[in-house]
PDB file of C-alpha atoms in Angstrom:
ATOM      1  CA  MET A   1     102.988 -90.820 196.445  1.00  0.00           C
ATOM      2  CA  ILE A   2      99.428 -90.655 197.071  1.00  0.00           C
ATOM      3  CA  ILE A   3      98.502 -94.092 195.178  1.00  0.00           C
ATOM      4  CA  LEU A   4     101.045 -95.901 197.673  1.00  0.00           C
ATOM      5  CA  TYR A   5      98.904 -94.365 200.833  1.00  0.00           C
ATOM      6  CA  PHE A   6      95.732 -96.632 199.768  1.00  0.00           C
ATOM      7  CA  LYS A   7      96.641-100.401 200.049  1.00  0.00           C
ATOM      8  CA  GLY A   8      94.976-101.995 196.985  1.00  0.00           C
ATOM      9  CA  ASN A   9      95.800-104.421 194.038  1.00  0.00           C
ATOM     10  CA  TYR A  10      96.908-102.212 191.354  1.00  0.00           C
ATOM     11  CA  THR A  11      97.906-102.847 187.903  1.00  0.00           C
ATOM     12  CA  PHE A  12     100.834-101.495 186.344  1.00  0.00           C
ATOM     13  CA  GLU A  13      98.551 -99.372 183.800  1.00  0.00           C
ATOM     14  CA  ASP A  14      96.652 -97.979 187.146  1.00  0.00           C
ATOM     15  CA  ILE A  15     100.237 -96.356 188.170  1.00  0.00           C
ATOM     16  CA  LEU A  16     101.510 -95.700 184.504  1.00  0.00           C
ATOM     17  CA  TYR A  17      98.465 -93.871 184.042  1.00  0.00           C
ATOM     18  CA  PHE A  18      97.729 -92.025 187.482  1.00  0.00           C
ATOM     19  CA  TYR A  19      97.531 -88.242 186.932  1.00  0.00           C
ATOM     20  CA  PRO A  20      95.625 -86.642 189.645  1.00  0.00           C
ATOM     21  CA  LEU A  21      93.544 -83.629 189.305  1.00  0.00           C
ATOM     22  CA  SER A  22      94.093 -84.471 185.499  1.00  0.00           C
ATOM     23  CA  ALA A  23      91.066 -84.713 182.777  1.00  0.00           C
ATOM     24  CA  LEU A  24      92.163 -88.258 182.466  1.00  0.00           C
ATOM     25  CA  HIS A  25      91.896 -89.103 185.851  1.00  0.00           C
ATOM     26  CA  PHE A  26      88.109 -87.908 185.873  1.00  0.00           C
ATOM     27  CA  VAL A  27      87.227 -89.815 182.710  1.00  0.00           C
ATOM     28  CA  GLY A  28      89.566 -92.816 183.380  1.00  0.00           C
ATOM     29  CA  TYR A  29      91.656 -94.571 180.781  1.00  0.00           C
ATOM     30  CA  GLU A  30      89.595 -98.045 180.740  1.00  0.00           C
ATOM     31  CA  GLY A  31      87.979 -98.024 177.113  1.00  0.00           C
ATOM     32  CA  LEU A  32      89.721 -95.082 175.825  1.00  0.00           C
ATOM     33  CA  SER A  33      91.266 -94.829 172.299  1.00  0.00           C
ATOM     34  CA  PRO A  34      94.986 -94.202 172.684  1.00  0.00           C
ATOM     35  CA  TRP A  35      94.981 -91.207 170.890  1.00  0.00           C
ATOM     36  CA  PHE A  36      92.729 -89.485 173.473  1.00  0.00           C
ATOM     37  CA  ILE A  37      95.027 -90.165 176.421  1.00  0.00           C
ATOM     38  CA  TYR A  38      97.676 -87.640 176.036  1.00  0.00           C
ATOM     39  CA  PRO A  39      95.668 -84.735 175.581  1.00  0.00           C
ATOM     40  CA  LEU A  40      93.391 -85.769 178.594  1.00  0.00           C
ATOM     41  CA  GLN A  41      96.631 -85.925 180.277  1.00  0.00           C
ATOM     42  CA  THR A  42      97.926 -82.508 179.243  1.00  0.00           C
ATOM     43  CA  LEU A  43      94.568 -80.880 180.485  1.00  0.00           C
ATOM     44  CA  ASN A  44      94.896 -80.795 184.127  1.00  0.00           C
ATOM     45  CA  LEU A  45      94.256 -78.448 186.963  1.00  0.00           C
ATOM     46  CA  PHE A  46      97.779 -77.275 187.079  1.00  0.00           C
ATOM     47  CA  GLU A  47      97.825 -76.308 183.721  1.00  0.00           C
ATOM     48  CA  VAL A  48      94.936 -74.371 184.029  1.00  0.00           C
ATOM     49  CA  PHE A  49      96.286 -72.237 187.110  1.00  0.00           C
ATOM     50  CA  TYR A  50      99.176 -71.727 185.186  1.00  0.00           C
ATOM     51  CA  TRP A  51      97.554 -70.177 182.526  1.00  0.00           C
ATOM     52  CA  PHE A  52      95.770 -67.686 184.985  1.00  0.00           C
ATOM     53  CA  VAL A  53      99.172 -66.926 186.650  1.00  0.00           C
ATOM     54  CA  LEU A  54     100.597 -66.063 183.177  1.00  0.00           C
ATOM     55  CA  ALA A  55      97.955 -63.996 182.222  1.00  0.00           C
ATOM     56  CA  PHE A  56      97.778 -61.929 185.524  1.00  0.00           C
ATOM     57  CA  TYR A  57     101.479 -61.652 185.800  1.00  0.00           C
ATOM     58  CA  LEU A  58     101.579 -60.435 181.822  1.00  0.00           C
ATOM     59  CA  ALA A  59      98.682 -57.918 182.133  1.00  0.00           C
ATOM     60  CA  LYS A  60     100.119 -56.818 185.185  1.00  0.00           C
ATOM     61  CA  GLU A  61     103.362 -55.762 183.398  1.00  0.00           C
ATOM     62  CA  LEU A  62     101.851 -54.316 180.419  1.00  0.00           C
ATOM     63  CA  LYS A  63      99.534 -52.427 182.500  1.00  0.00           C
ATOM     64  CA  LYS A  64      96.422 -54.052 180.937  1.00  0.00           C
ATOM     65  CA  PRO A  65      93.546 -55.859 181.769  1.00  0.00           C
ATOM     66  CA  ILE A  66      93.640 -59.567 182.402  1.00  0.00           C
ATOM     67  CA  ASP A  67      91.625 -60.262 179.332  1.00  0.00           C
ATOM     68  CA  PHE A  68      94.247 -58.912 177.527  1.00  0.00           C
ATOM     69  CA  GLY A  69      96.674 -61.101 178.877  1.00  0.00           C
ATOM     70  CA  PHE A  70      94.484 -64.235 178.154  1.00  0.00           C
ATOM     71  CA  LYS A  71      94.088 -63.092 174.456  1.00  0.00           C
ATOM     72  CA  ILE A  72      98.018 -62.974 174.344  1.00  0.00           C
ATOM     73  CA  ILE A  73      98.525 -66.214 176.278  1.00  0.00           C
ATOM     74  CA  ALA A  74      95.861 -68.479 174.363  1.00  0.00           C
ATOM     75  CA  SER A  75      97.494 -67.152 170.970  1.00  0.00           C
ATOM     76  CA  SER A  76     100.980 -68.415 171.752  1.00  0.00           C
ATOM     77  CA  TYR A  77     101.399 -70.681 174.588  1.00  0.00           C
ATOM     78  CA  GLY A  78      97.839 -71.965 173.680  1.00  0.00           C
ATOM     79  CA  SER A  79      98.510 -72.612 169.736  1.00  0.00           C
ATOM     80  CA  SER A  80     102.026 -73.884 170.725  1.00  0.00           C
ATOM     81  CA  LEU A  81     100.709 -76.278 173.447  1.00  0.00           C
ATOM     82  CA  ILE A  82      98.138 -77.426 170.547  1.00  0.00           C
ATOM     83  CA  ILE A  83     100.689 -78.339 168.019  1.00  0.00           C
ATOM     84  CA  TRP A  84     102.787 -79.925 170.704  1.00  0.00           C
ATOM     85  CA  VAL A  85      99.917 -82.151 171.991  1.00  0.00           C
ATOM     86  CA  VAL A  86      99.032 -83.244 168.177  1.00  0.00           C
ATOM     87  CA  THR A  87     102.692 -83.928 167.492  1.00  0.00           C
ATOM     88  CA  VAL A  88     102.617 -86.244 170.368  1.00  0.00           C
ATOM     89  CA  MET A  89      99.658 -87.772 169.547  1.00  0.00           C
ATOM     90  CA  PHE A  90     100.957 -88.559 166.313  1.00  0.00           C
ATOM     91  CA  ILE A  91     103.954 -90.012 167.510  1.00  0.00           C
ATOM     92  CA  SER A  92     102.445 -92.174 169.845  1.00  0.00           C
ATOM     93  CA  LEU A  93     100.186 -93.528 167.439  1.00  0.00           C
ATOM     94  CA  SER A  94     102.868 -94.416 165.040  1.00  0.00           C
ATOM     95  CA  VAL A  95     104.849 -96.003 167.546  1.00  0.00           C
ATOM     96  CA  ASN A  96     101.832 -98.332 169.124  1.00  0.00           C
TER      97      ASN A  96
END
């Protein structure tokens, strides 16, 4: 793990909220409302790359331009991801 390479006094929260290349990593978790944490964890560089790969190969398979692939991915995967994130947000708020 990257966090073990650097010597420092890390708290449990530092390790718990260590999500490299995510929006949470760049914003920071200190002083953040609990319901913002999961959406910022989900929004990361890997997710954006995954969307590009899905759109590219879908457009290639359908022999359409890549913006057509993005429209399909955004309407299917994107809407499902939003529903999932909102559900997890409500569950995490009800548990806390």
